[in-house]
Coordinates of N, CA, C and O in Angstrom, one line a residue:
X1 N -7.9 -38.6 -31.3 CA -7.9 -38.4 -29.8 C -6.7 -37.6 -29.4 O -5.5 -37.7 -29.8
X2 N -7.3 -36.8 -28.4 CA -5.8 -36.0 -28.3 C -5.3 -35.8 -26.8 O -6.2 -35.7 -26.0
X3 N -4.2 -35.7 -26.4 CA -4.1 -36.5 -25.0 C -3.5 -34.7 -24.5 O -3.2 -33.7 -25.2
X4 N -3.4 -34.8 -23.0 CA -3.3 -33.7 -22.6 C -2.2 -34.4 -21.5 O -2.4 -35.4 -20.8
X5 N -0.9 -33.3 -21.5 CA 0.4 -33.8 -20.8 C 0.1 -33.5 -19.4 O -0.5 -32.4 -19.2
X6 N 0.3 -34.2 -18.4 CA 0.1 -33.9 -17.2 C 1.2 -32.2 -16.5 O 2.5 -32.1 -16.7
X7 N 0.4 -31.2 -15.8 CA 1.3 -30.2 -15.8 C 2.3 -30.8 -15.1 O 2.0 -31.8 -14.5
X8 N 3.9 -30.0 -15.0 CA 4.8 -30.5 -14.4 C 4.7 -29.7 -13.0 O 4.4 -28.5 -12.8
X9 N 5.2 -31.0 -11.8 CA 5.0 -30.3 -10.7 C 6.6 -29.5 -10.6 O 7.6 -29.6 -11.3
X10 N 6.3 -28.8 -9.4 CA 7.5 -28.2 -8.8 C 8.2 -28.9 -8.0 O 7.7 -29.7 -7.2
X11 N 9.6 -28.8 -8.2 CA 10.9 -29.5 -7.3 C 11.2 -28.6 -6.7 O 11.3 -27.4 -7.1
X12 N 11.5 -29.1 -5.1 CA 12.0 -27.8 -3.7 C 13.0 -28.5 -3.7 O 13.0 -29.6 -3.2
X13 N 14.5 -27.9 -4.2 CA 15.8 -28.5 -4.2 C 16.1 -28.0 -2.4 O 15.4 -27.1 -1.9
X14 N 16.8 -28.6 -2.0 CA 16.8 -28.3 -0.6 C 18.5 -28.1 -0.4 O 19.3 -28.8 0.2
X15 N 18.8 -26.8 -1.3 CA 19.7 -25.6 -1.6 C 19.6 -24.7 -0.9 O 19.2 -24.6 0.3
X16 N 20.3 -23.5 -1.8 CA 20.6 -22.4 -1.2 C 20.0 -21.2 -2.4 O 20.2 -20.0 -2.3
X17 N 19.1 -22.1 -3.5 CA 18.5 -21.2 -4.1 C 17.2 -21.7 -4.3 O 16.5 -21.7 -5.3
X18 N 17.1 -22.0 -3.1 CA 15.0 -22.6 -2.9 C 14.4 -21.5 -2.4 O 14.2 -21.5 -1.2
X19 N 14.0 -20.6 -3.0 CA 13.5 -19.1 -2.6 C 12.4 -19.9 -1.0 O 12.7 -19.5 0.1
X20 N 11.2 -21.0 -1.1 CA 10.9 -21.2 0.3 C 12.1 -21.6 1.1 O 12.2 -21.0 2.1
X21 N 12.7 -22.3 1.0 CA 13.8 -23.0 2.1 C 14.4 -21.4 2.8 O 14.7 -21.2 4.0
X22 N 14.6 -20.3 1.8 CA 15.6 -19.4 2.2 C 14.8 -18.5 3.0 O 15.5 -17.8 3.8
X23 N 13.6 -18.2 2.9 CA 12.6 -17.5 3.8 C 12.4 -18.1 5.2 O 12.7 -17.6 6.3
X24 N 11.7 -19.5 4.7 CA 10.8 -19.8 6.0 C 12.2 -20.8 6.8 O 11.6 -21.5 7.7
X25 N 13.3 -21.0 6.7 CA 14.4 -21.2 7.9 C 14.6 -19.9 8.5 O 15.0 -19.9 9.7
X26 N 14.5 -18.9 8.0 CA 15.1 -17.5 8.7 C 13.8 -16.9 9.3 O 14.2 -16.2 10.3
X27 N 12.4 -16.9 9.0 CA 11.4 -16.8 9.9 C 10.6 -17.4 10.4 O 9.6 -16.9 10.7
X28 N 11.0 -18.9 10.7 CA 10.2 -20.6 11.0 C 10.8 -20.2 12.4 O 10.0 -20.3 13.3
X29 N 11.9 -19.8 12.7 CA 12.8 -19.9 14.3 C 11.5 -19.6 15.0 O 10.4 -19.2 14.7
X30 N 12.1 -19.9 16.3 CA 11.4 -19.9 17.6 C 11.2 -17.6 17.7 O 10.1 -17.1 18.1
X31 N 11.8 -17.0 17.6 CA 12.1 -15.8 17.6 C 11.5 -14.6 16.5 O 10.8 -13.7 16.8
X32 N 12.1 -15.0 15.2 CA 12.0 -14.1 14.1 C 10.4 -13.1 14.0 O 10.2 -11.9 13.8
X33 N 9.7 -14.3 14.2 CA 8.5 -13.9 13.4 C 8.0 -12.8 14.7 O 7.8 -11.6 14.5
X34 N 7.9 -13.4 16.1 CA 7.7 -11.7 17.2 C 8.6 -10.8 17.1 O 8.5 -9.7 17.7
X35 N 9.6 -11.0 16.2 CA 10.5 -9.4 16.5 C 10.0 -9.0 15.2 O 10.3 -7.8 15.0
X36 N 9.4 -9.4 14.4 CA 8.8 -8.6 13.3 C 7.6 -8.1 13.0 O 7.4 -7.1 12.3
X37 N 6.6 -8.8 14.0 CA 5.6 -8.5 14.6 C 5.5 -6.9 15.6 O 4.7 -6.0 15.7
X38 N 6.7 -7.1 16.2 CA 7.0 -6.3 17.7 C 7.0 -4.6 16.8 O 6.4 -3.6 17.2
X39 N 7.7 -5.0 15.7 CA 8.6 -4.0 14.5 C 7.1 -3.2 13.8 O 7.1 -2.1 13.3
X40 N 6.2 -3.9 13.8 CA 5.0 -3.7 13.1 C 4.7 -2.0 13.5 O 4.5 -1.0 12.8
X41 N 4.8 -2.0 14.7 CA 4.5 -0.8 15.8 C 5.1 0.6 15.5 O 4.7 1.7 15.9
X42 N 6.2 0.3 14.7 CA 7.2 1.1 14.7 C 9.0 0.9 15.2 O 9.4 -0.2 15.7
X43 N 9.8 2.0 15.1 CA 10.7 1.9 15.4 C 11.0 1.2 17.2 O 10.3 1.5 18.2
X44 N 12.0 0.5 17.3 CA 12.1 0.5 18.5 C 13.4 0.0 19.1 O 13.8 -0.9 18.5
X45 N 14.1 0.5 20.1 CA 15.4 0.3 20.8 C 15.4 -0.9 21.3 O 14.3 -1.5 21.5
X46 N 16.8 -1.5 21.9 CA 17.3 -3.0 21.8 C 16.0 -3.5 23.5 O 15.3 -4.5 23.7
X47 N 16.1 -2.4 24.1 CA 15.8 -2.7 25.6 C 13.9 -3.2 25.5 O 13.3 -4.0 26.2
X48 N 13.3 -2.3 24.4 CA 12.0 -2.1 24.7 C 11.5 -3.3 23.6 O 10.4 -3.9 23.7
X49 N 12.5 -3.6 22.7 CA 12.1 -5.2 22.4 C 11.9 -6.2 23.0 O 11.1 -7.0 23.1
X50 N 13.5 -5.8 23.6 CA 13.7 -7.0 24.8 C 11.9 -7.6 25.8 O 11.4 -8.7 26.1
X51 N 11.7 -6.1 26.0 CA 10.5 -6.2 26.8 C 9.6 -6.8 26.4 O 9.0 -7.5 27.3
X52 N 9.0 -6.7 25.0 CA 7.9 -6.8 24.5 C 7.9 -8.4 23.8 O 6.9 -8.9 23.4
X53 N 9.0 -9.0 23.8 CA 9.0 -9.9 23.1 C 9.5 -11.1 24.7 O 10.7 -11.3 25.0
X54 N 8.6 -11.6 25.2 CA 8.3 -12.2 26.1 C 9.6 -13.0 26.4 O 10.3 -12.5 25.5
X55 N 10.5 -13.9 27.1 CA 10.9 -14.8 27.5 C 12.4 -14.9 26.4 O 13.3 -15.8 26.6
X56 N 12.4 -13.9 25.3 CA 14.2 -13.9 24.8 C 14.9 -13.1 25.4 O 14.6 -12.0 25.9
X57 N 16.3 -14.0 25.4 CA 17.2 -13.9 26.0 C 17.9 -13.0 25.5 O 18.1 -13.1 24.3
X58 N 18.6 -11.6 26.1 CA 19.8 -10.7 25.1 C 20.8 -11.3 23.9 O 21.1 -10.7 22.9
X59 N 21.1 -12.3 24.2 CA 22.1 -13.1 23.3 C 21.0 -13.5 21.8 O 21.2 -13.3 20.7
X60 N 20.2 -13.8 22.2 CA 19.0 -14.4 21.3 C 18.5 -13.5 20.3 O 18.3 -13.8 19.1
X61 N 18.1 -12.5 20.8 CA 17.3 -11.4 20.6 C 18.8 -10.9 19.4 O 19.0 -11.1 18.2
X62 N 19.7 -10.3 20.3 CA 21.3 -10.0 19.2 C 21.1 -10.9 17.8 O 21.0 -10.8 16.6
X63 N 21.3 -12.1 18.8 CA 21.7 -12.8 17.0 C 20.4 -12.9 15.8 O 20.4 -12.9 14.5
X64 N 19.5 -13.1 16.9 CA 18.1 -13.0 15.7 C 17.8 -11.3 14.9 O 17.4 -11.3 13.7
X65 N 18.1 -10.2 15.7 CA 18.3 -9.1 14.9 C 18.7 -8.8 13.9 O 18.3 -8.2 12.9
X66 N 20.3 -9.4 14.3 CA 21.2 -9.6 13.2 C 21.1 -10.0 11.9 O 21.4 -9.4 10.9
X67 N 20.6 -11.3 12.3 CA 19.8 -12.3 11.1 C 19.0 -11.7 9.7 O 19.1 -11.7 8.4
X68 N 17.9 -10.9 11.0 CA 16.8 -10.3 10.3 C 17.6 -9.2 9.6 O 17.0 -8.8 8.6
X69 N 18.8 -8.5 9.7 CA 19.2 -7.2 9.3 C 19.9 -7.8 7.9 O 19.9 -7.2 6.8
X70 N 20.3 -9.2 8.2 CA 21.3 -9.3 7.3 C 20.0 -9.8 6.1 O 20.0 -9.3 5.0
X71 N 19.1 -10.6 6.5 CA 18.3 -10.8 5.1 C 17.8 -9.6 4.3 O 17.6 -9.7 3.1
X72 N 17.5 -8.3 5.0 CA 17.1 -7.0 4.7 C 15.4 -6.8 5.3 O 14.7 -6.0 4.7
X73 N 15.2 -7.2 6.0 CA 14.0 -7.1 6.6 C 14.0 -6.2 7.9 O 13.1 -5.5 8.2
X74 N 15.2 -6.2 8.4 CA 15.0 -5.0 9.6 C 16.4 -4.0 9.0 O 17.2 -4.3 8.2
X75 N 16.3 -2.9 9.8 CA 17.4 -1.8 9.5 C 17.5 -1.3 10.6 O 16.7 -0.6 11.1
X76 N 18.8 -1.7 11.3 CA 19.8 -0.9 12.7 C 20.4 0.2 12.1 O 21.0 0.3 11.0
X77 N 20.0 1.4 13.1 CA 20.6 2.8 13.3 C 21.2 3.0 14.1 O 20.6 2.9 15.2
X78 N 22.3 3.4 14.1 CA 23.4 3.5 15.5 C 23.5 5.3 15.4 O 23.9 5.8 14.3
X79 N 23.0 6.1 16.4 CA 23.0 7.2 16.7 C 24.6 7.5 17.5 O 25.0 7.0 18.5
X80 N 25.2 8.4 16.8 CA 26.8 8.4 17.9 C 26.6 9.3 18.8 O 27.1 10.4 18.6
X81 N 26.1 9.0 19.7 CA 25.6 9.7 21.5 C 26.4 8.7 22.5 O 26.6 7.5 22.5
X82 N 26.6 9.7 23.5 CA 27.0 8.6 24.5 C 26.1 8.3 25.6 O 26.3 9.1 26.5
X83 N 25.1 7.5 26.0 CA 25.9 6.3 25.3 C 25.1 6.0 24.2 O 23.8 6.0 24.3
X84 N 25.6 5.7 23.4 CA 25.2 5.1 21.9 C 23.8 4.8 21.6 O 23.5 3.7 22.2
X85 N 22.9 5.3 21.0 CA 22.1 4.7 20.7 C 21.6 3.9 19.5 O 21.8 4.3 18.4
X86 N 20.9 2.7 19.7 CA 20.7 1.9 18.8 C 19.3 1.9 18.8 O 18.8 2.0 19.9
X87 N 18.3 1.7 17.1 CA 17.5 2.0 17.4 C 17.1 0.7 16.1 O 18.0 0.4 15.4
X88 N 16.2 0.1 15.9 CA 15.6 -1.2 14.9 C 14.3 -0.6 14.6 O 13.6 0.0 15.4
X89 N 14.0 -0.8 12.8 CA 12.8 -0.8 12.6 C 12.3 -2.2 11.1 O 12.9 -3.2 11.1
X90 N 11.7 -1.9 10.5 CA 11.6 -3.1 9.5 C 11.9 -2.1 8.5 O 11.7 -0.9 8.7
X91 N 12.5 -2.7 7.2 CA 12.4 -2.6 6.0 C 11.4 -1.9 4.8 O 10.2 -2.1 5.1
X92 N 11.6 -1.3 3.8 CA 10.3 -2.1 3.2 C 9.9 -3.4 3.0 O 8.7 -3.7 3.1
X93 N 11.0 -4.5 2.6 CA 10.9 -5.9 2.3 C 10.2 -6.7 3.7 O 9.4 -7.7 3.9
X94 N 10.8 -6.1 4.5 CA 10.4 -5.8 6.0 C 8.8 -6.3 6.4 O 8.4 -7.2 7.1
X95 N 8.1 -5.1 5.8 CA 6.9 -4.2 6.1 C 5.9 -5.3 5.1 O 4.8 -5.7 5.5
X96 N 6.5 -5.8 3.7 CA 5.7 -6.6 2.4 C 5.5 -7.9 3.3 O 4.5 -8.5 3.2
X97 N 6.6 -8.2 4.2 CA 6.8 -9.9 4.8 C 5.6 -9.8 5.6 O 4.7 -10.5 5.8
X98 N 5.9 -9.0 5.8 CA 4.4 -9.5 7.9 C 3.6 -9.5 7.5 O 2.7 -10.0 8.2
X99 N 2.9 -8.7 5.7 CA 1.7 -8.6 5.8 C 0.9 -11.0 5.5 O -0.1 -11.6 5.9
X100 N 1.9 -11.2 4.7 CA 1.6 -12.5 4.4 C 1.4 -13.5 5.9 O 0.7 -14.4 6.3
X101 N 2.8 -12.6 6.5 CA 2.7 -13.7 7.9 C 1.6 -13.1 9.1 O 1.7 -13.5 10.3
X102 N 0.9 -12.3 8.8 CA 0.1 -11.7 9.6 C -1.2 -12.7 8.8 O -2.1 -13.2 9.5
X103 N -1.2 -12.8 7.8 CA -2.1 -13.8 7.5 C -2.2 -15.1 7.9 O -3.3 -15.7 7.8
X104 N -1.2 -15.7 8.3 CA -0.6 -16.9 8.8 C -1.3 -17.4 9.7 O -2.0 -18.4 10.0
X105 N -0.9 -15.8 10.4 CA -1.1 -15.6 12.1 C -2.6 -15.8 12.4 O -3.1 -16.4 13.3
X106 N -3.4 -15.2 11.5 CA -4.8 -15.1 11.5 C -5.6 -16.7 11.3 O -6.6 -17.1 12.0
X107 N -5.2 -17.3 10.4 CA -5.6 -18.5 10.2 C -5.5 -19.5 10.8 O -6.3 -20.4 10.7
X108 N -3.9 -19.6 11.9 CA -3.7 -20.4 12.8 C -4.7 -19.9 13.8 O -5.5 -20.8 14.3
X109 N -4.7 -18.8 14.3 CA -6.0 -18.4 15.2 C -6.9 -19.1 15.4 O -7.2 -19.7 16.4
X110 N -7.7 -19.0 13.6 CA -8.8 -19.3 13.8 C -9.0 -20.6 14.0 O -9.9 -21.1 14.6
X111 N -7.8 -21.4 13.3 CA -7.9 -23.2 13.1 C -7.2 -23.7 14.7 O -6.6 -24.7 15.0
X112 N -7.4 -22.9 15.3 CA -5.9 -23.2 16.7 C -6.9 -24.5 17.4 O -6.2 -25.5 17.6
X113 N -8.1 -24.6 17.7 CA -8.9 -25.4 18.1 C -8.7 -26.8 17.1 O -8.3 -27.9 17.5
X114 N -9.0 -26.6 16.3 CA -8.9 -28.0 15.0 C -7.6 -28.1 14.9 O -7.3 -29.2 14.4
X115 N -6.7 -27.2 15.3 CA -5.2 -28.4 15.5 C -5.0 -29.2 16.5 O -4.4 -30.3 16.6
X116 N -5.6 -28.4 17.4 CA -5.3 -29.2 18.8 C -6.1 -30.6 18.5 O -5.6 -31.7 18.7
X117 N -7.2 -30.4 18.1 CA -8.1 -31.6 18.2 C -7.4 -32.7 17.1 O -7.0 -33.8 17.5
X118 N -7.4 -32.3 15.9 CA -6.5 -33.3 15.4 C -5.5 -33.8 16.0 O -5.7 -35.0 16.3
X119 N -4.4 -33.3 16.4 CA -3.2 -33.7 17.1 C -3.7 -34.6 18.5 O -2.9 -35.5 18.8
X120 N -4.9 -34.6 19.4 CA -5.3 -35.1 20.2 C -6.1 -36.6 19.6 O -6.5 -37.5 20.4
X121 N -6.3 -36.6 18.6 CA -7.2 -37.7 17.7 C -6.2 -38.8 17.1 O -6.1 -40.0 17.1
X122 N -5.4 -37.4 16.6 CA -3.8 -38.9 16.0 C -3.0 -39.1 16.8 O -2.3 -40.0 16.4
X123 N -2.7 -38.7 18.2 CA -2.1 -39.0 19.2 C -2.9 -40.3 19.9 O -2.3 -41.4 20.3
X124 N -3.6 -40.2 20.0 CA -4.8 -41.4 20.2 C -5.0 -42.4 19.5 O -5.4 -43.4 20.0
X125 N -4.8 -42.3 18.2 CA -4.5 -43.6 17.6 C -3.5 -44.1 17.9 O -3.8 -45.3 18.0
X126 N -2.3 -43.9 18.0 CA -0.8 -43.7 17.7 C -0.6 -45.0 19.5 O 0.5 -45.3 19.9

């Protein structure tokens, strides 16, 4: 008789080398994921983000850019004109990300009803 080892599951060290932990903290924020969205469109300047990305704040919007620039998903171009232009687009690594989270986006859509209703069913127990 011959026995078969159970596969070994995966451990999510909750590090700085948990490839999920290092993704979805930097595009889980309240922010990330619409300015990458926004980015989908094409290139676009600090003001016309600002616009498009509903209710963030200039401070918010800066530091979340930033973020995004520093992981390598977006790329700032500073044009030396006066006055200066600054202009944001995505990456390639950029461009590979949204397509997964555009999938995301699509399935919460469609499940957006059956969350609500669950969460109204276990709230009700509760």
């Amino acid at each position: 008789m011959t026995t078969t080892a159970k596969p070994e599951r995966r451990v999510y060290y909750n590090n700085d080398d948990c490839p999920v932990r290092n993704v979805v903290a930097q595009i889980g924020d309240k922010w990330s994921m619409l300015i990458l969205f926004a980015l989908v469109d094409g290139t676009e300047r600090f003001n016309a983000l600002k616009s498009r990305v509903e209710g963030i704040s200039q401070r918010m919007l800066t530091q979340t850019l930033r973020d995004l620039e520093r992981e390598g998903y977006v790329n700032r171009t500073v044009y030396p004109e006066v006055p200066v232009k600054v202009e944001y687009c995505l990456t390639e690594m950029g461009r590979d990300l949204v397509k997964p989270l555009y999938q995301l986006v699509t399935w919460a859509d469609q499940h957006q009803d059956d969350i609500r209703q669950a969460r109204k069913a276990y709230d009700e127990r509760s």
